[in-house]
Amino acid sequence: MVLHYRLAFTHSILAFTQVINAPTHYRLDYADLALILALVRGTSLARASQLLRVDVSTVFRAVRRLESALGQQLFEKSRAGYLPTTLAQALAEQAERAEQALEAARIGVEQGGRVVSGTVRLTCTDSVLQGLLLPALAQFMPNYPALTIELSTSNDFANLSRRDADIALRLTRTPPQHLVGRQLAEISYRVCASQRYLENVEGADLTTLAWIAPDEFLPDHPTVAWRRQHLPGVVPAYRCNSMLSVTQLVRAGLGVAALPDFLINDGLQALSEPLHGYDTALWLLTRPDCRALRSVVTLFDELGRALRLP
């Protein structure tokens, strides 16, 4: 059984608005959505016919008939194949959701209704995603084939406040009081560099090295505060809008940076002890109203177990 992770997208109701306003008021059914999804995935009549297990002429006639019924074009023919219009792309996203809901229903029947299903919206920073979340998901998500995750990366808490997300993983000392959750770990920062960079510089004076740092998108980041306090004369040679980008530049051998412990691996060498007084914490957070949702509670508990750090 294939487990689909859906990452960082916005669900649009434009497709249904356009369909309702179609001249014939044609009512879409699941077969129509399956047809559109197969052609979006296959990009050609031949591959779509294989996915649907019908012949090519049947797919061609079905698409022409559906476009006529809707009064709108769904695909544009090009050298690259059949390219979906905005309407077709939006309908394909809805078709995927219907496909997942049907699969969840089938699993529920097979498992006597005990299956955990639904969609949970999860937000975290890109560094937490790469360094902590992805390995954790790989541990337990195969046990939940009917559970879908919508994942977005962000550096603020507005997602939960606007109800754009159900669960957040955040590095902070002061989580918002309107959210509920638990602290999972203490996180320290250390100055580090790649071995390749260190081989090409002389001495270990931090003020003479090329620094890589977060830019104005993260003005209150602990590493920014530390550098301004302890190395006020240092002007970063590179500025990035995320800690993951900072880490990638360090790995590329372009300079040094203060990085969280969970990102210091794969050839990076620590040049300092933990930056005392500038540490932070990993928090797992949710909205109070989400605690009644089985899917959210299940993912919350699994993350709480999988993300326990030393």
CSV table of C-alpha atoms in Angstrom, one decimal:
chain,number,residue,atom,x,y,z
A,1,MET,CA,0.0,0.0,0.0
A,2,VAL,CA,1.4,3.4,-1.0
A,3,LEU,CA,1.5,6.1,1.7
A,4,HIS,CA,1.1,9.6,0.3
A,5,TYR,CA,2.5,12.6,2.2
A,6,ARG,CA,1.0,15.8,0.9
A,7,LEU,CA,3.3,18.7,1.5
A,8,ALA,CA,2.8,22.5,1.6
A,9,PHE,CA,-0.2,23.2,-0.6
A,10,THR,CA,-3.4,25.4,-0.5
A,11,HIS,CA,-6.7,23.7,-1.1
A,12,SER,CA,-8.8,25.8,-3.6
A,13,ILE,CA,-12.5,25.9,-4.0
A,14,LEU,CA,-12.2,27.8,-7.3
A,15,ALA,CA,-12.7,24.5,-9.2
A,16,PHE,CA,-16.2,23.9,-7.7
A,17,THR,CA,-17.1,27.6,-8.1
A,18,GLN,CA,-16.3,27.4,-11.8
A,19,VAL,CA,-18.2,24.1,-12.3
A,20,ILE,CA,-21.3,25.5,-10.6
A,21,ASN,CA,-21.2,28.5,-12.8
A,22,ALA,CA,-20.8,26.4,-16.0
A,23,PRO,CA,-23.5,27.0,-18.5
A,24,THR,CA,-25.0,23.5,-18.3
A,25,HIS,CA,-24.6,23.2,-14.5
A,26,TYR,CA,-23.0,19.8,-15.0
A,27,ARG,CA,-22.6,17.8,-11.8
A,28,LEU,CA,-19.2,16.1,-11.5
A,29,ASP,CA,-19.0,12.6,-10.2
A,30,TYR,CA,-16.1,10.5,-9.0
A,31,ALA,CA,-15.5,9.0,-12.4
A,32,ASP,CA,-15.0,12.5,-13.8
A,33,LEU,CA,-12.5,13.3,-11.1
A,34,ALA,CA,-10.6,10.0,-11.6
A,35,LEU,CA,-10.4,10.8,-15.3
A,36,ILE,CA,-8.9,14.2,-14.7
A,37,LEU,CA,-6.5,12.9,-12.1
A,38,ALA,CA,-5.2,10.1,-14.4
A,39,LEU,CA,-4.5,12.6,-17.2
A,40,VAL,CA,-2.8,15.0,-14.8
A,41,ARG,CA,-0.6,12.2,-13.5
A,42,GLY,CA,0.0,10.6,-16.8
A,43,THR,CA,0.4,13.7,-18.9
A,44,SER,CA,-0.6,11.7,-22.0
A,45,LEU,CA,-3.6,9.7,-23.3
A,46,ALA,CA,-1.5,6.5,-23.3
A,47,ARG,CA,-0.4,6.7,-19.7
A,48,ALA,CA,-3.8,7.9,-18.5
A,49,SER,CA,-5.4,4.9,-20.3
A,50,GLN,CA,-3.0,2.6,-18.5
A,51,LEU,CA,-3.9,4.1,-15.1
A,52,LEU,CA,-7.6,3.8,-15.8
A,53,ARG,CA,-7.3,0.4,-17.5
A,54,VAL,CA,-9.2,1.5,-20.6
A,55,ASP,CA,-8.1,2.1,-24.2
A,56,VAL,CA,-6.8,5.5,-25.5
A,57,SER,CA,-9.8,6.3,-27.6
A,58,THR,CA,-12.0,6.0,-24.5
A,59,VAL,CA,-9.9,8.5,-22.6
A,60,PHE,CA,-9.9,10.9,-25.5
A,61,ARG,CA,-13.7,10.8,-25.9
A,62,ALA,CA,-14.3,11.1,-22.2
A,63,VAL,CA,-12.1,14.2,-21.9
A,64,ARG,CA,-13.8,15.9,-24.9
A,65,ARG,CA,-17.2,15.0,-23.5
A,66,LEU,CA,-16.4,16.4,-20.1
A,67,GLU,CA,-15.0,19.6,-21.4
A,68,SER,CA,-18.1,20.0,-23.5
A,69,ALA,CA,-20.4,19.4,-20.5
A,70,LEU,CA,-18.5,21.9,-18.4
A,71,GLY,CA,-18.2,24.4,-21.1
A,72,GLN,CA,-14.5,24.9,-20.3
A,73,GLN,CA,-11.2,23.6,-21.4
A,74,LEU,CA,-9.4,21.2,-19.0
A,75,PHE,CA,-6.2,20.4,-20.9
A,76,GLU,CA,-4.0,22.0,-23.4
A,77,LYS,CA,-2.1,19.8,-25.9
A,78,SER,CA,1.6,20.6,-26.3
A,79,ARG,CA,4.8,18.8,-27.1
A,80,ALA,CA,5.2,18.0,-23.4
A,81,GLY,CA,1.8,16.2,-23.4
A,82,TYR,CA,-1.5,17.2,-22.0
A,83,LEU,CA,-1.0,20.2,-19.7
A,84,PRO,CA,-3.8,20.9,-17.1
A,85,THR,CA,-5.5,24.2,-17.0
A,86,THR,CA,-5.9,25.9,-13.6
A,87,LEU,CA,-9.4,24.3,-13.4
A,88,ALA,CA,-8.1,20.8,-14.1
A,89,GLN,CA,-5.2,21.2,-11.6
A,90,ALA,CA,-7.6,22.3,-8.8
A,91,LEU,CA,-10.0,19.4,-9.6
A,92,ALA,CA,-7.1,17.0,-9.6
A,93,GLU,CA,-6.2,18.1,-6.0
A,94,GLN,CA,-9.8,17.5,-5.0
A,95,ALA,CA,-9.7,14.1,-6.7
A,96,GLU,CA,-6.6,13.2,-4.7
A,97,ARG,CA,-8.5,14.0,-1.5
A,98,ALA,CA,-11.4,11.9,-2.6
A,99,GLU,CA,-9.1,9.0,-3.5
A,100,GLN,CA,-7.5,9.2,0.0
A,101,ALA,CA,-10.9,9.3,1.7
A,102,LEU,CA,-12.0,6.2,-0.2
A,103,GLU,CA,-8.8,4.4,0.7
A,104,ALA,CA,-9.3,5.4,4.4
A,105,ALA,CA,-12.8,4.0,4.2
A,106,ARG,CA,-11.6,0.7,2.8
A,107,ILE,CA,-8.9,0.4,5.5
A,108,GLY,CA,-11.5,1.2,8.1
A,109,VAL,CA,-13.7,-1.7,6.9
A,110,GLU,CA,-10.8,-4.1,6.8
A,111,GLN,CA,-9.7,-3.1,10.3
A,112,GLY,CA,-13.1,-3.0,11.9
A,113,GLY,CA,-13.4,0.7,12.2
A,114,ARG,CA,-10.3,1.0,14.4
A,115,VAL,CA,-8.2,2.8,11.8
A,116,VAL,CA,-7.0,6.4,12.4
A,117,SER,CA,-7.9,8.5,9.4
A,118,GLY,CA,-8.2,12.1,8.4
A,119,THR,CA,-5.9,15.0,7.5
A,120,VAL,CA,-3.7,16.8,10.0
A,121,ARG,CA,-2.0,20.1,9.2
A,122,LEU,CA,1.5,20.3,10.7
A,123,THR,CA,3.8,23.3,10.6
A,124,CYS,CA,7.5,23.6,11.6
A,125,THR,CA,10.6,25.4,10.5
A,126,ASP,CA,12.6,24.0,7.7
A,127,SER,CA,15.5,23.1,10.0
A,128,VAL,CA,13.3,21.2,12.3
A,129,LEU,CA,11.7,19.5,9.3
A,130,GLN,CA,15.1,18.2,7.9
A,131,GLY,CA,16.9,17.6,11.2
A,132,LEU,CA,14.1,16.1,13.4
A,133,LEU,CA,10.7,15.7,11.8
A,134,LEU,CA,11.4,13.6,8.7
A,135,PRO,CA,13.3,10.9,10.6
A,136,ALA,CA,10.4,10.8,13.1
A,137,LEU,CA,7.7,10.5,10.5
A,138,ALA,CA,9.6,7.6,8.8
A,139,GLN,CA,9.5,5.7,12.1
A,140,PHE,CA,5.7,5.7,12.7
A,141,MET,CA,3.8,6.9,9.7
A,142,PRO,CA,3.8,3.5,8.0
A,143,ASN,CA,1.5,2.4,10.8
A,144,TYR,CA,-1.1,4.9,9.8
A,145,PRO,CA,-1.9,4.4,6.1
A,146,ALA,CA,-5.2,6.3,6.3
A,147,LEU,CA,-3.7,9.4,7.9
A,148,THR,CA,-2.7,12.3,5.7
A,149,ILE,CA,-0.3,15.1,6.7
A,150,GLU,CA,-0.4,18.5,5.2
A,151,LEU,CA,3.0,20.0,6.0
A,152,SER,CA,4.1,23.6,5.8
A,153,THR,CA,7.3,25.4,6.9
A,154,SER,CA,7.1,28.7,8.7
A,155,ASN,CA,9.1,30.6,11.3
A,156,ASP,CA,6.1,32.0,13.3
A,157,PHE,CA,3.1,30.9,15.4
A,158,ALA,CA,0.5,32.7,13.2
A,159,ASN,CA,-0.4,29.4,11.5
A,160,LEU,CA,-2.1,28.0,14.6
A,161,SER,CA,-3.5,31.3,15.6
A,162,ARG,CA,-5.3,31.6,12.3
A,163,ARG,CA,-6.3,27.9,12.4
A,164,ASP,CA,-4.2,27.3,9.4
A,165,ALA,CA,-2.5,24.4,11.2
A,166,ASP,CA,-3.4,21.8,13.9
A,167,ILE,CA,0.1,21.0,15.3
A,168,ALA,CA,3.3,23.0,15.4
A,169,LEU,CA,6.9,22.1,16.2
A,170,ARG,CA,8.7,25.2,17.4
A,171,LEU,CA,12.1,26.2,18.8
A,172,THR,CA,11.2,28.8,21.5
A,173,ARG,CA,11.6,29.6,25.2
A,174,THR,CA,8.2,31.3,25.4
A,175,PRO,CA,5.4,29.4,23.5
A,176,PRO,CA,2.1,31.4,23.1
A,177,GLN,CA,-0.2,31.0,26.1
A,178,HIS,CA,-3.2,30.3,24.0
A,179,LEU,CA,-1.6,27.0,22.7
A,180,VAL,CA,-1.2,23.8,24.7
A,181,GLY,CA,1.6,21.3,24.4
A,182,ARG,CA,4.8,20.0,25.9
A,183,GLN,CA,8.5,20.8,25.9
A,184,LEU,CA,10.3,17.9,24.2
A,185,ALA,CA,14.0,18.9,24.6
A,186,GLU,CA,16.6,21.5,25.4
A,187,ILE,CA,18.4,22.7,22.3
A,188,SER,CA,21.9,24.2,22.4
A,189,TYR,CA,23.9,26.1,19.7
A,190,ARG,CA,27.6,25.8,18.9
A,191,VAL,CA,29.8,27.5,16.4
A,192,CYS,CA,30.9,25.0,13.8
A,193,ALA,CA,32.4,24.7,10.3
A,194,SER,CA,33.1,22.0,7.8
A,195,GLN,CA,36.5,20.2,7.7
A,196,ARG,CA,37.1,21.5,4.2
A,197,TYR,CA,36.7,25.1,5.3
A,198,LEU,CA,39.0,24.6,8.3
A,199,GLU,CA,41.7,23.2,6.1
A,200,ASN,CA,41.8,26.4,4.1
A,201,VAL,CA,42.0,28.9,6.9
A,202,GLU,CA,44.8,29.8,9.3
A,203,GLY,CA,44.1,30.1,13.0
A,204,ALA,CA,41.0,29.6,15.1
A,205,ASP,CA,40.2,33.3,15.8
A,206,LEU,CA,36.4,33.5,15.3
A,207,THR,CA,36.6,37.2,14.4
A,208,THR,CA,38.8,36.5,11.3
A,209,LEU,CA,36.6,33.8,9.8
A,210,ALA,CA,33.8,34.1,7.2
A,211,TRP,CA,30.5,34.1,9.0
A,212,ILE,CA,27.2,32.8,7.8
A,213,ALA,CA,24.1,34.1,9.7
A,214,PRO,CA,20.3,34.5,9.5
A,215,ASP,CA,19.2,37.8,7.9
A,216,GLU,CA,16.5,40.2,9.0
A,217,PHE,CA,13.8,37.5,8.7
A,218,LEU,CA,15.1,36.2,12.0
A,219,PRO,CA,16.2,39.3,13.9
A,220,ASP,CA,15.6,37.8,17.3
A,221,HIS,CA,17.3,34.4,16.7
A,222,PRO,CA,19.5,33.3,19.6
A,223,THR,CA,22.6,33.0,17.4
A,224,VAL,CA,22.1,36.6,16.1
A,225,ALA,CA,21.9,37.9,19.7
A,226,TRP,CA,25.0,35.9,20.7
A,227,ARG,CA,27.1,37.2,17.8
A,228,ARG,CA,26.1,40.8,18.4
A,229,GLN,CA,27.0,40.5,22.1
A,230,HIS,CA,30.2,38.5,21.8
A,231,LEU,CA,31.5,39.4,18.3
A,232,PRO,CA,30.2,42.9,17.7
A,233,GLY,CA,32.7,43.7,15.1
A,234,VAL,CA,31.9,40.7,12.9
A,235,VAL,CA,30.0,41.4,9.6
A,236,PRO,CA,28.6,38.2,8.1
A,237,ALA,CA,29.8,37.3,4.7
A,238,TYR,CA,26.6,35.5,3.9
A,239,ARG,CA,23.0,36.1,5.2
A,240,CYS,CA,20.2,33.6,4.8
A,241,ASN,CA,16.5,33.7,5.5
A,242,SER,CA,16.4,30.3,7.2
A,243,MET,CA,18.7,28.2,9.5
A,244,LEU,CA,18.6,25.3,7.1
A,245,SER,CA,20.1,27.6,4.4
A,246,VAL,CA,22.7,28.7,6.9
A,247,THR,CA,23.6,25.0,7.6
A,248,GLN,CA,23.8,24.2,3.9
A,249,LEU,CA,26.3,27.0,3.3
A,250,VAL,CA,28.4,25.8,6.2
A,251,ARG,CA,28.4,22.3,4.8
A,252,ALA,CA,29.5,23.7,1.4
A,253,GLY,CA,32.6,25.1,3.1
A,254,LEU,CA,31.8,28.8,2.8
A,255,GLY,CA,32.3,29.7,6.4
A,256,VAL,CA,31.3,29.2,10.0
A,257,ALA,CA,28.0,29.6,11.9
A,258,ALA,CA,26.3,28.9,15.2
A,259,LEU,CA,24.0,25.9,14.6
A,260,PRO,CA,21.6,23.9,16.7
A,261,ASP,CA,23.0,20.6,18.0
A,262,PHE,CA,20.6,18.5,15.9
A,263,LEU,CA,22.0,19.9,12.7
A,264,ILE,CA,25.7,19.4,13.6
A,265,ASN,CA,26.5,16.1,11.8
A,266,ASP,CA,27.8,14.8,8.5
A,267,GLY,CA,31.3,16.3,8.6
A,268,LEU,CA,30.6,19.5,10.6
A,269,GLN,CA,33.0,20.2,13.4
A,270,ALA,CA,32.1,22.1,16.6
A,271,LEU,CA,34.5,25.1,17.3
A,272,SER,CA,33.0,26.1,20.6
A,273,GLU,CA,31.2,24.8,23.6
A,274,PRO,CA,27.4,25.4,23.8
A,275,LEU,CA,26.6,29.1,23.7
A,276,HIS,CA,25.7,29.6,27.4
A,277,GLY,CA,22.6,31.6,27.9
A,278,TYR,CA,21.5,31.4,24.3
A,279,ASP,CA,19.9,28.0,24.2
A,280,THR,CA,16.3,27.3,23.4
A,281,ALA,CA,13.7,24.5,23.6
A,282,LEU,CA,11.8,22.3,21.2
A,283,TRP,CA,8.0,22.5,21.8
A,284,LEU,CA,5.2,20.4,20.4
A,285,LEU,CA,2.0,22.6,20.3
A,286,THR,CA,-1.6,22.4,19.3
A,287,ARG,CA,-4.8,24.4,19.7
A,288,PRO,CA,-7.1,23.5,22.7
A,289,ASP,CA,-10.0,22.7,20.3
A,290,CYS,CA,-7.9,20.1,18.5
A,291,ARG,CA,-7.6,17.8,21.5
A,292,ALA,CA,-11.0,16.3,20.6
A,293,LEU,CA,-9.8,15.1,17.2
A,294,ARG,CA,-8.5,11.6,17.2
A,295,SER,CA,-6.3,12.1,14.2
A,296,VAL,CA,-4.6,15.2,15.8
A,297,VAL,CA,-4.2,13.5,19.2
A,298,THR,CA,-2.7,10.4,17.5
A,299,LEU,CA,-0.1,12.4,15.6
A,300,PHE,CA,0.6,14.6,18.6
A,301,ASP,CA,1.3,11.6,20.8
A,302,GLU,CA,3.4,9.8,18.2
A,303,LEU,CA,5.6,12.9,17.7
A,304,GLY,CA,5.9,13.3,21.4
A,305,ARG,CA,7.4,9.8,21.6
A,306,ALA,CA,9.5,9.9,18.5
A,307,LEU,CA,11.1,13.4,19.0
A,308,ARG,CA,12.5,12.8,22.5
A,309,LEU,CA,16.1,14.0,22.2
A,310,PRO,CA,19.0,13.2,24.5
